[in-house]
Amino acid sequence: MAVTSTDHSGTEAAGTDFLGHPRGLAFLFTTEMWERFSYYGMRALLVLYMVRYLLQPGHAETVIGLGALRGMLESIFGPLGVQPLSSHIYGFYTGFVYFTPLIGGIIADRWLGQHSTILIGASLMAIGHFMMAFEPRFLFALTMLILGNGAFKPNISAQVGSLYAPGDHRRDRAYSIFYVGINIGAFLAPLVAGTLGEELGWHYGFGAAGVGMTIALVIYIYALWSRALLPDELHKVKITVQEKKPLDRSEWRAILALIALFLPVTLFWATYEQQGNTLTLWADDHTDRSINLLFWHGEIPTTWFQAFNPFMIFAFTPLVIALWTWQERRGSEPSTVLKMAFGCFLCALSYVIMAGAAWQAAGDDASWLWLFAYFVVITIGELYLSPIGLSLVSKVAPARMVSMMMGVWLGTSFIGNFLAGYLGSFWSSMDKTNFFLMIAAVAAFAGAVIFAFNRPLRAILKD
């Protein structure tokens, strides 16, 4: 196999200018932070925008292609009201957002390289966010966002791992730091874009998301211009068909082990992604959002609840990392697979809490503190699964396939979000206690499957 590549990880790994990590991590951190600000700012408004406004009579007729999409969905699921249709569109959008990274990873690995693919993706997403301001182009805007995310997401994640030499134990911590950047953006997004959308008008919120994506693009361009900050094109390889070397046995075993874990992880995302769908409707329609701080009385805006999870991510991450470090010193740190299983079980517990809220309210509005407790538990569960999965892929996947396998990992959310939309379509017709128990059962099943994989996969994953 004729391969030309430069392994930049050795030089970068020597630098410790950002929290004991290479300086490039700071630029990847901030680029991802602003990209996630744009994504979660738009997501905070999406279901409310469709249910309250866009899919209502008098507006739905103006959306190009909506009639055809609705006809296709109704041919599968039967007649759909505004809420079930919104849930399915949300599921399709968030699903394809996590399917296209597989394609983006292949494009980067095979042809364009990570840098160029990231620039194309960021540009497409900025255009898509601004297009959301034009109602007839709603579905075209979603398409631009889907394609842009596919080009951007797997390659920015893979570049974090490229900053470190093989065997560098800082890699897991780096992905946890990177995950904090994701969630700072996700925390600010509902507060800024969500508030603008609810108070001033939907298009102001979508415009704020577009500004965030533009800032991300500018930061990444600057980092590329300062060549020493980012890893070289480790995955930009030239391979002729005749000289392509097949994967060896150990590489195939690593890939199959990752795929075995990816399958139940899709169920985790199907339950986790109810946050932007049915949990938003619960907060809007079934929650007493009033708050009394003695010196201030008011009501929590619906979109602000979506800031709870990212705030808790960067509040809890140092505690979780400290726990893992303490466990490592004692020789009792759980394996990667056990961490992921525990994350699923905590996700199940969070929906048991919501079932308790629905049962206790008995048709009345439940206290917002139930949602607070839900977010505490599901956030800790997320920390045990999501960043750990990113780190696992960067460690285990064959070097020539890291971007593609990162895309496959992100692609677990493709099926997961389709399932999330499908499960969410039962919201209007089911008793809310039973609905939340159904979601909890799905998450618990995913945890049980991952737990069963712990012993068989430990040797393969070298964990």
XYZ file of C-alpha atoms in Angstrom:
463
model
C 0.000 0.000 0.000
C 1.368 3.383 -0.980
C 0.525 5.738 1.846
C 1.736 9.259 2.479
C 0.911 10.675 5.874
C 2.513 12.670 8.622
C 2.063 11.671 12.238
C 1.996 14.939 14.057
C 0.945 13.522 17.391
C 4.437 13.173 18.779
C 5.311 16.872 18.572
C 1.960 18.117 19.781
C 1.884 15.689 22.665
C 5.000 17.318 24.053
C 3.279 20.679 24.493
C 1.182 21.276 27.607
C -0.193 24.788 27.241
C -3.929 24.228 27.831
C -4.827 22.577 31.141
C -1.830 20.277 30.727
C -2.745 19.472 27.117
C -1.594 20.614 23.645
C -2.633 24.146 22.635
C -4.528 22.753 19.663
C -7.092 21.314 22.073
C -8.100 24.871 23.058
C -8.940 25.751 19.443
C -10.800 22.509 18.799
C -12.601 23.089 22.116
C -13.796 26.606 21.167
C -14.647 25.677 17.571
C -16.835 22.818 18.800
C -18.307 25.006 21.541
C -19.668 27.542 19.036
C -20.803 24.836 16.612
C -22.772 23.191 19.420
C -24.174 26.608 20.391
C -25.629 26.831 16.891
C -26.941 23.244 16.880
C -28.565 23.313 20.320
C -29.856 26.850 19.843
C -31.786 25.705 16.818
C -32.795 22.413 18.469
C -34.181 24.208 21.534
C -36.698 25.953 19.275
C -37.375 23.308 16.629
C -40.263 21.312 18.158
C -41.911 24.379 19.691
C -41.565 26.237 16.383
C -43.283 23.440 14.485
C -46.021 22.724 17.056
C -46.880 26.324 17.872
C -46.362 27.967 14.495
C -44.950 26.408 11.335
C -47.181 23.315 11.049
C -50.363 25.163 11.998
C -52.928 25.863 9.241
C -52.020 28.980 7.300
C -48.288 28.378 7.618
C -47.758 24.698 6.801
C -49.024 25.250 3.244
C -46.114 27.621 2.489
C -43.356 25.103 3.318
C -41.888 23.680 0.117
C -41.944 19.871 0.099
C -43.881 19.474 3.358
C -46.913 17.930 1.665
C -44.794 15.220 0.074
C -42.948 14.522 3.335
C -46.195 14.338 5.285
C -47.700 11.980 2.707
C -44.690 9.677 2.952
C -44.828 9.599 6.752
C -48.586 9.039 6.849
C -48.253 6.152 4.386
C -46.065 4.467 7.043
C -47.549 5.634 10.350
C -51.105 6.586 9.450
C -52.746 10.020 9.875
C -50.553 12.447 11.823
C -51.618 15.482 13.804
C -49.370 18.469 14.362
C -47.526 17.014 17.397
C -46.834 13.513 16.003
C -45.764 15.030 12.661
C -43.433 17.433 14.486
C -41.978 14.511 16.453
C -41.281 12.530 13.289
C -39.659 15.511 11.548
C -37.544 16.107 14.656
C -36.539 12.439 14.637
C -35.661 12.466 10.936
C -33.609 15.643 11.310
C -31.664 14.571 14.383
C -31.311 11.066 12.936
C -29.756 12.196 9.656
C -27.564 14.674 11.562
C -25.887 11.587 13.031
C -25.961 9.449 9.882
C -24.093 11.808 7.562
C -20.925 11.807 9.767
C -20.256 8.303 8.415
C -20.097 9.759 4.908
C -18.116 12.775 6.099
C -15.575 10.511 7.755
C -15.102 8.459 4.579
C -14.702 11.618 2.469
C -12.034 12.927 4.837
C -10.190 9.612 5.107
C -10.223 8.898 1.381
C -10.136 12.201 -0.465
C -10.321 15.659 1.077
C -8.623 15.289 4.441
C -10.008 16.483 7.764
C -9.212 20.195 7.433
C -10.984 20.778 4.122
C -13.958 18.627 5.084
C -14.421 20.564 8.328
C -14.348 23.899 6.478
C -16.972 22.713 3.988
C -19.197 21.397 6.776
C -18.981 24.566 8.854
C -19.856 26.716 5.839
C -22.894 24.592 4.949
C -24.180 24.738 8.523
C -23.830 28.520 8.720
C -25.858 28.846 5.507
C -28.471 26.398 6.800
C -29.018 28.267 10.064
C -29.596 31.553 8.266
C -31.960 29.825 5.822
C -34.191 28.894 8.790
C -35.349 32.523 8.760
C -37.274 31.804 5.542
C -40.326 29.608 6.233
C -40.789 28.178 2.708
C -37.167 26.933 2.762
C -37.516 25.143 6.109
C -36.823 21.654 4.731
C -33.960 22.933 2.561
C -32.413 24.539 5.657
C -32.620 21.257 7.564
C -30.939 19.508 4.627
C -28.027 21.988 4.631
C -27.600 21.503 8.377
C -27.631 17.718 8.011
C -24.991 17.723 5.248
C -22.811 20.283 7.006
C -22.867 18.411 10.293
C -21.882 15.210 8.495
C -18.756 16.846 7.124
C -17.864 18.661 10.344
C -18.614 16.432 13.300
C -16.533 13.234 12.886
C -13.431 15.082 11.770
C -13.333 17.655 14.553
C -13.740 14.790 17.053
C -11.042 12.668 15.414
C -8.578 15.576 15.456
C -8.678 15.640 19.252
C -7.248 12.129 19.354
C -4.630 13.065 16.735
C -3.064 15.526 19.185
C -1.735 12.645 21.304
C 0.860 9.962 20.801
C -0.259 6.324 21.032
C -0.528 5.266 24.672
C -0.794 8.836 25.998
C -3.090 8.500 29.026
C -4.227 12.125 28.685
C -6.452 11.146 25.760
C -9.488 10.122 27.875
C -9.191 13.342 29.887
C -8.848 15.354 26.662
C -12.146 14.025 25.345
C -13.805 14.860 28.649
C -12.431 18.431 28.394
C -13.587 18.581 24.769
C -17.009 17.402 25.952
C -17.134 20.334 28.368
C -16.680 22.661 25.370
C -19.599 20.967 23.646
C -21.776 21.547 26.661
C -20.774 25.138 27.335
C -22.137 25.869 23.862
C -25.197 23.733 24.539
C -25.769 25.570 27.858
C -25.607 29.057 26.362
C -27.724 28.150 23.325
C -31.186 27.847 24.979
C -30.516 30.931 27.116
C -29.605 33.089 24.117
C -31.176 31.585 20.986
C -34.089 30.074 22.915
C -34.957 33.330 24.654
C -34.669 35.344 21.442
C -36.890 32.840 19.636
C -39.583 32.744 22.332
C -39.583 36.451 23.215
C -38.703 38.347 20.015
C -39.584 35.888 17.266
C -38.521 32.505 15.976
C -36.251 33.908 13.292
C -34.179 35.908 15.796
C -33.366 32.665 17.576
C -32.408 30.904 14.353
C -30.308 33.924 13.349
C -28.401 33.725 16.652
C -27.606 30.082 15.852
C -26.226 31.178 12.489
C -23.980 33.761 14.135
C -22.620 31.079 16.475
C -21.753 28.801 13.552
C -20.002 31.652 11.758
C -17.854 32.298 14.846
C -16.895 28.595 14.902
C -15.835 28.797 11.253
C -13.678 31.886 11.875
C -11.938 30.262 14.881
C -11.094 27.128 12.898
C -9.769 29.151 9.949
C -7.489 31.038 12.355
C -6.254 27.772 13.877
C -5.434 26.455 10.398
C -3.635 29.689 9.555
C -1.498 29.203 12.690
C -0.184 25.891 11.408
C 1.448 24.744 14.665
C -1.874 24.574 16.529
C -3.595 21.635 14.797
C -2.362 18.165 13.831
C -1.271 17.573 10.266
C -3.491 15.607 7.887
C -2.856 12.273 9.606
C -5.770 10.665 7.768
C -5.283 12.257 4.355
C -3.794 9.238 2.602
C -3.310 8.338 -1.044
C -4.264 4.746 -1.708
C -4.375 3.070 -5.079
C -6.982 0.353 -5.524
C -4.359 -2.148 -6.647
C -2.101 -1.522 -3.639
C -4.770 -1.331 -0.943
C -3.750 -3.524 1.958
C -6.588 -5.494 3.582
C -7.323 -5.162 7.275
C -5.509 -7.684 9.434
C -7.177 -9.981 11.983
C -6.664 -7.702 14.980
C -8.058 -4.703 13.104
C -11.170 -6.643 12.091
C -11.685 -7.815 15.682
C -11.443 -4.214 16.916
C -13.960 -3.022 14.338
C -16.431 -5.821 15.128
C -16.088 -5.143 18.875
C -16.926 -1.475 18.320
C -19.928 -2.387 16.171
C -21.173 -4.791 18.865
C -21.205 -1.882 21.321
C -22.677 0.560 18.822
C -25.897 -1.430 18.399
C -27.239 -1.117 21.981
C -25.933 2.461 22.189
C -28.562 3.368 19.580
C -31.214 2.569 22.199
C -29.524 4.883 24.686
C -29.777 7.755 22.184
C -33.425 6.903 21.439
C -34.210 7.580 25.093
C -31.731 10.395 25.693
C -33.016 12.448 22.749
C -36.485 12.757 24.275
C -34.975 15.850 25.949
C -35.449 17.979 22.856
C -38.757 16.373 21.939
C -41.286 15.099 24.506
C -39.476 16.543 27.542
C -39.800 19.974 25.946
C -43.544 19.426 25.601
C -43.723 18.178 29.211
C -41.956 21.346 30.385
C -44.290 23.499 28.288
C -47.632 21.835 29.033
C -47.332 19.857 32.280
C -44.824 21.696 34.465
C -45.312 24.409 37.049
C -42.444 26.631 35.945
C -42.969 29.322 38.564
C -40.019 30.097 40.812
C -39.846 32.105 44.038
C -36.416 33.245 45.213
C -37.850 35.686 47.819
C -36.136 38.617 46.095
C -37.450 37.582 42.646
C -40.582 35.855 41.377
C -40.996 34.617 37.852
C -41.464 31.713 35.457
C -38.713 29.661 33.859
C -38.983 29.846 30.033
C -39.581 26.449 28.450
C -36.374 26.506 26.385
C -34.245 27.190 29.459
C -34.791 23.667 30.722
C -32.583 22.513 27.865
C -29.745 24.468 29.493
C -29.906 22.268 32.605
C -28.163 19.277 31.017
C -25.152 21.112 29.506
C -24.672 23.187 32.673
C -24.563 20.013 34.716
C -22.135 18.449 32.215
C -19.431 20.994 32.901
C -20.340 21.142 36.600
C -20.147 17.365 37.093
C -17.293 16.524 34.678
C -14.483 17.462 37.126
C -16.157 15.361 39.809
C -16.530 12.335 37.539
C -12.930 12.651 36.305
C -11.720 12.934 39.905
C -13.701 9.798 40.796
C -12.179 7.848 37.898
C -8.676 9.064 38.832
C -9.202 7.953 42.440
C -10.534 4.597 41.277
C -7.558 4.172 38.911
C -5.106 4.714 41.784
C -6.946 2.066 43.796
C -7.066 -0.292 40.810
C -10.870 -0.272 40.834
C -11.733 1.941 37.845
C -14.539 0.270 35.849
C -13.805 -0.886 32.318
C -15.006 1.243 29.430
C -17.839 -1.200 28.722
C -19.017 -1.170 32.348
C -18.985 2.634 32.352
C -21.203 2.649 29.275
C -23.617 0.125 30.794
C -23.829 2.189 33.993
C -24.627 5.241 31.867
C -27.598 3.426 30.321
C -28.908 2.328 33.726
C -28.754 5.917 34.993
C -30.655 7.031 31.895
C -33.356 4.485 32.750
C -33.498 5.798 36.322
C -33.984 9.364 35.064
C -37.165 8.310 33.238
C -38.388 6.446 36.305
C -38.113 9.814 38.055
C -40.252 11.402 35.320
C -42.789 8.589 35.675
C -42.928 9.477 39.360
C -43.533 13.122 38.430
C -46.420 12.199 36.130
C -47.939 9.829 38.718
C -47.649 12.380 41.538
C -49.102 15.217 39.444
C -52.099 13.064 38.413
C -53.046 15.349 35.535
C -52.022 18.618 37.207
C -48.779 20.522 36.630
C -45.740 18.942 38.286
C -43.062 20.952 40.055
C -40.069 21.924 37.903
C -37.872 20.260 40.546
C -38.820 16.874 39.069
C -37.186 17.977 35.815
C -34.176 19.201 37.771
C -33.774 15.747 39.361
C -34.227 14.097 35.959
C -31.418 16.186 34.462
C -29.056 15.444 37.363
C -29.363 11.695 36.830
C -29.371 11.607 33.016
C -26.381 13.967 32.889
C -24.230 11.672 35.017
C -25.365 8.786 32.814
C -24.336 10.706 29.711
C -20.861 11.378 31.153
C -20.400 7.640 31.638
C -21.246 6.886 28.008
C -20.794 9.631 25.425
C -17.224 10.991 25.903
C -16.038 7.504 26.818
C -17.318 6.235 23.473
C -15.427 8.956 21.580
C -12.217 8.077 23.390
C -12.730 4.355 22.793
C -13.090 4.840 19.034
C -9.937 6.988 18.840
C -7.969 4.298 20.727
C -9.288 1.102 19.162
C -10.125 1.921 15.522
C -7.415 1.231 12.903
C -5.457 4.458 12.271
C -6.458 4.615 8.590
C -10.154 4.400 9.532
C -10.422 6.652 12.591
C -12.580 9.338 10.930
C -14.864 6.746 9.351
C -15.276 4.809 12.611
C -15.882 8.090 14.450
C -18.631 8.635 11.902
C -20.022 5.168 12.647
C -20.025 5.997 16.376
C -21.902 9.228 15.711
C -24.118 7.219 13.377
C -25.470 5.293 16.368
C -27.548 8.396 16.958
C -28.961 8.068 13.413
C -31.038 5.012 14.274
C -31.406 6.254 17.845
C -32.995 9.514 16.775
C -35.332 7.800 14.319
C -36.448 5.631 17.222
C -36.680 8.741 19.410
C -39.052 10.330 16.912
C -41.095 7.140 16.669
C -41.321 6.742 20.449
C -42.166 10.422 20.797
C -45.103 10.070 18.421
C -46.914 8.132 21.200
C -46.763 11.149 23.514
C -50.209 12.510 22.644
C -52.001 9.159 22.905
C -50.348 7.525 25.952
C -50.758 8.108 29.662
C -47.658 10.100 30.642
C -46.634 7.755 33.485
C -46.728 4.763 31.127
C -44.887 6.714 28.436
C -41.968 7.484 30.733
C -41.856 3.894 32.012
C -41.691 2.679 28.397
C -38.678 4.932 27.760
C -37.039 3.731 30.995
C -37.460 0.087 29.917
C -35.727 0.764 26.584
C -32.738 2.379 28.334
C -32.489 -0.444 30.889
C -32.487 -3.045 28.105
C -29.611 -1.219 26.382
C -27.643 -1.235 29.648
C -28.217 -4.961 30.129
C -26.958 -5.774 26.621
C -23.814 -3.647 27.041
C -23.166 -5.198 30.471
C -23.343 -8.663 28.908
C -20.592 -7.628 26.448
C -18.111 -6.650 29.184
C -16.253 -9.935 29.604
C -16.226 -11.063 25.923
C -14.902 -7.698 24.655
C -12.389 -6.861 27.392
C -9.428 -8.603 25.730
C -10.236 -7.239 22.288
C -10.542 -3.657 23.533
C -7.437 -4.038 25.733
C -9.417 -2.403 28.531
